[in-house]
Short mmCIF file of C-alpha atoms in Angstrom, two decimals:
data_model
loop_
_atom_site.label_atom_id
_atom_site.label_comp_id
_atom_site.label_asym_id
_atom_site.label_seq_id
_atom_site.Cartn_x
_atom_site.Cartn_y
_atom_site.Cartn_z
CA UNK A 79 -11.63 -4.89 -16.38
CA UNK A 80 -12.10 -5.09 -12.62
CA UNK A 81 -11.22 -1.94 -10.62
CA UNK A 82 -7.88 -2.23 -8.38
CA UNK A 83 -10.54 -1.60 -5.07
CA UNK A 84 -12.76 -4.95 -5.83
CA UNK A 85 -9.90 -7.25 -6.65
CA UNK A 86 -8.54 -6.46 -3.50
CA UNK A 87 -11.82 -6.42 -1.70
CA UNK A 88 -12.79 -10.07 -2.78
CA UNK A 89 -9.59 -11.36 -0.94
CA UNK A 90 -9.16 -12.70 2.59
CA UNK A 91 -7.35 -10.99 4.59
CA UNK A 92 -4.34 -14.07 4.71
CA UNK A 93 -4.72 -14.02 0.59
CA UNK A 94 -3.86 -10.16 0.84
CA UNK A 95 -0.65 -11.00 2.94
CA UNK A 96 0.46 -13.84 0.79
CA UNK A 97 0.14 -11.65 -2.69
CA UNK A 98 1.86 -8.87 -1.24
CA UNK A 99 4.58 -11.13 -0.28
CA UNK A 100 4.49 -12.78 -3.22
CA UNK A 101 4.05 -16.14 -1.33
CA UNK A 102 2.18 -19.61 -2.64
CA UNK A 103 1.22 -20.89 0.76
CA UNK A 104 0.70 -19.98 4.39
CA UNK A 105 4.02 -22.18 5.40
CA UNK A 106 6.82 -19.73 3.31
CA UNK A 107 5.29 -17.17 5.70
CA UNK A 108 7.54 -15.04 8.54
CA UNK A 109 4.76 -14.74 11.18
CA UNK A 110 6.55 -11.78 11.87
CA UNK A 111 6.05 -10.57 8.09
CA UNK A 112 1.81 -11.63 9.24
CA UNK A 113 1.72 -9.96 11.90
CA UNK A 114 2.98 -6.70 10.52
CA UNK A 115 0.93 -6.51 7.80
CA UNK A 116 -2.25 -7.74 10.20
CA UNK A 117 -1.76 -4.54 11.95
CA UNK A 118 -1.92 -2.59 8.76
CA UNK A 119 -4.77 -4.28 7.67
CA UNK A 120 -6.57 -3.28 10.62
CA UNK A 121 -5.18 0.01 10.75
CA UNK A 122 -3.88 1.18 7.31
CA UNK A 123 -1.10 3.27 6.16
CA UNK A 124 -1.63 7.25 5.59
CA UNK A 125 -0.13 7.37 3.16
CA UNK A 126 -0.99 11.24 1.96
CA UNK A 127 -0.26 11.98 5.48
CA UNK A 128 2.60 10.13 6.91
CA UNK A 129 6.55 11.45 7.15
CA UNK A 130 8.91 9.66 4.18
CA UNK A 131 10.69 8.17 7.52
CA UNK A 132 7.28 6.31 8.41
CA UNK A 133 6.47 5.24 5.29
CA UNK A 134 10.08 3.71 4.61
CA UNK A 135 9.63 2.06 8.04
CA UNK A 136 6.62 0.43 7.07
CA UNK A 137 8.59 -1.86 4.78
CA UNK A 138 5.31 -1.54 2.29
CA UNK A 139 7.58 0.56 -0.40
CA UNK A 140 10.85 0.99 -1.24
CA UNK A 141 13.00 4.40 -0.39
CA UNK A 142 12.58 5.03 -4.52
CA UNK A 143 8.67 4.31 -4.53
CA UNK A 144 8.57 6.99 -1.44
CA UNK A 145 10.83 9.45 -3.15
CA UNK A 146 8.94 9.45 -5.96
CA UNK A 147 5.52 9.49 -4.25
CA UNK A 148 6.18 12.41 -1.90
CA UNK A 149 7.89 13.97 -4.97
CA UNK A 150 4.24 13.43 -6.96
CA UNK A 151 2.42 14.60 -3.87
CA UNK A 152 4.68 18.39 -3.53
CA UNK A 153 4.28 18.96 -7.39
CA UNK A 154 -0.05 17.69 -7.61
CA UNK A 155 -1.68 17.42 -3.98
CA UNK A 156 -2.68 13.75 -2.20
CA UNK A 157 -3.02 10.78 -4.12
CA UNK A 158 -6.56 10.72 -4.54
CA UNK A 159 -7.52 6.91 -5.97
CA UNK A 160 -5.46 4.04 -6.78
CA UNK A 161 -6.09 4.92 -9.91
CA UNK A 162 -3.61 7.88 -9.79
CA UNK A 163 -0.78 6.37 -6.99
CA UNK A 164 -0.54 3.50 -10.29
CA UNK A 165 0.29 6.40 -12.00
CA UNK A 166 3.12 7.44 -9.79
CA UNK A 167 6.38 6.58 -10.87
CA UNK A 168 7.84 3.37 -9.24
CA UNK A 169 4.23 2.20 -8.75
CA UNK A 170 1.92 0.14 -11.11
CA UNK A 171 -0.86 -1.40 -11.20
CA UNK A 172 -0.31 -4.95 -10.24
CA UNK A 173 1.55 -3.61 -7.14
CA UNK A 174 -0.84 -1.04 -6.31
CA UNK A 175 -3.35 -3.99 -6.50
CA UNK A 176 -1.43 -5.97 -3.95
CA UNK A 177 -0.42 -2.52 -1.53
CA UNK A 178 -3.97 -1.13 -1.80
CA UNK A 179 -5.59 -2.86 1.58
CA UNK A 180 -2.70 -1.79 3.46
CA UNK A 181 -3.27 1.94 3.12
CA UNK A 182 -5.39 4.22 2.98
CA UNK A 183 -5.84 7.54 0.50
CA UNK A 184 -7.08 10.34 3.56
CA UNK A 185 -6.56 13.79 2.95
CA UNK A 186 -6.72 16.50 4.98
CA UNK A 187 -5.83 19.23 1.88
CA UNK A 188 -8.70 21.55 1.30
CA UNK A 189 -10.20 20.51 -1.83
#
């Protein structure tokens, strides 16, 4: 089984945006919707290190899947790999797959 980090890796960036979106085809796309998830391709979410506010506003999770991430983070430390944010409650694999070149894992805890 292919790791979560080379299926997304072997996309194009527009194939990331339409699987994320859950879109067939470039023309059901919001160019809005593109260019907001351009940006985070170029500059991806912090996930470990950004407020619950920022990461709702991102409009790459829902107020549960933050909830329960920050939740995981308090009780374990930074998510680490994809690997263990699929094991996060309101997150599996399949969308982890499709939200993984959008963010990024950096920590700043002291290992």
């Amino acid at each position: 089984m292919q790791s979560v980090v080379l299926i997304a890796q072997e996309r194009t960036e527009l194939q990331n945006i339409l699987a994320f979106l859950g879109a067939d085809s470039e023309e059901e796309l919001d160019s809005y919707e593109v260019e907001r998830l351009e940006n985070y391709l170029s500059r991806p979410l912090q996930i470990n290190c950004s407020s619950p506010v920022r990461l709702i506003s991102s409009g790459l999770m829902t107020q549960y899947q933050v909830a329960s991430l920050k939740d995981y983070i308090s009780r374990n430390g930074d998510v680490l790999s994809l690997s263990e944010l699929a094991a996060v409650d309101g997150f599996d694999r399949d969308f982890v797959n499709k939200l993984a070149p959008f963010i990024s894992l950096l920590s700043y805890a002291k290992p």
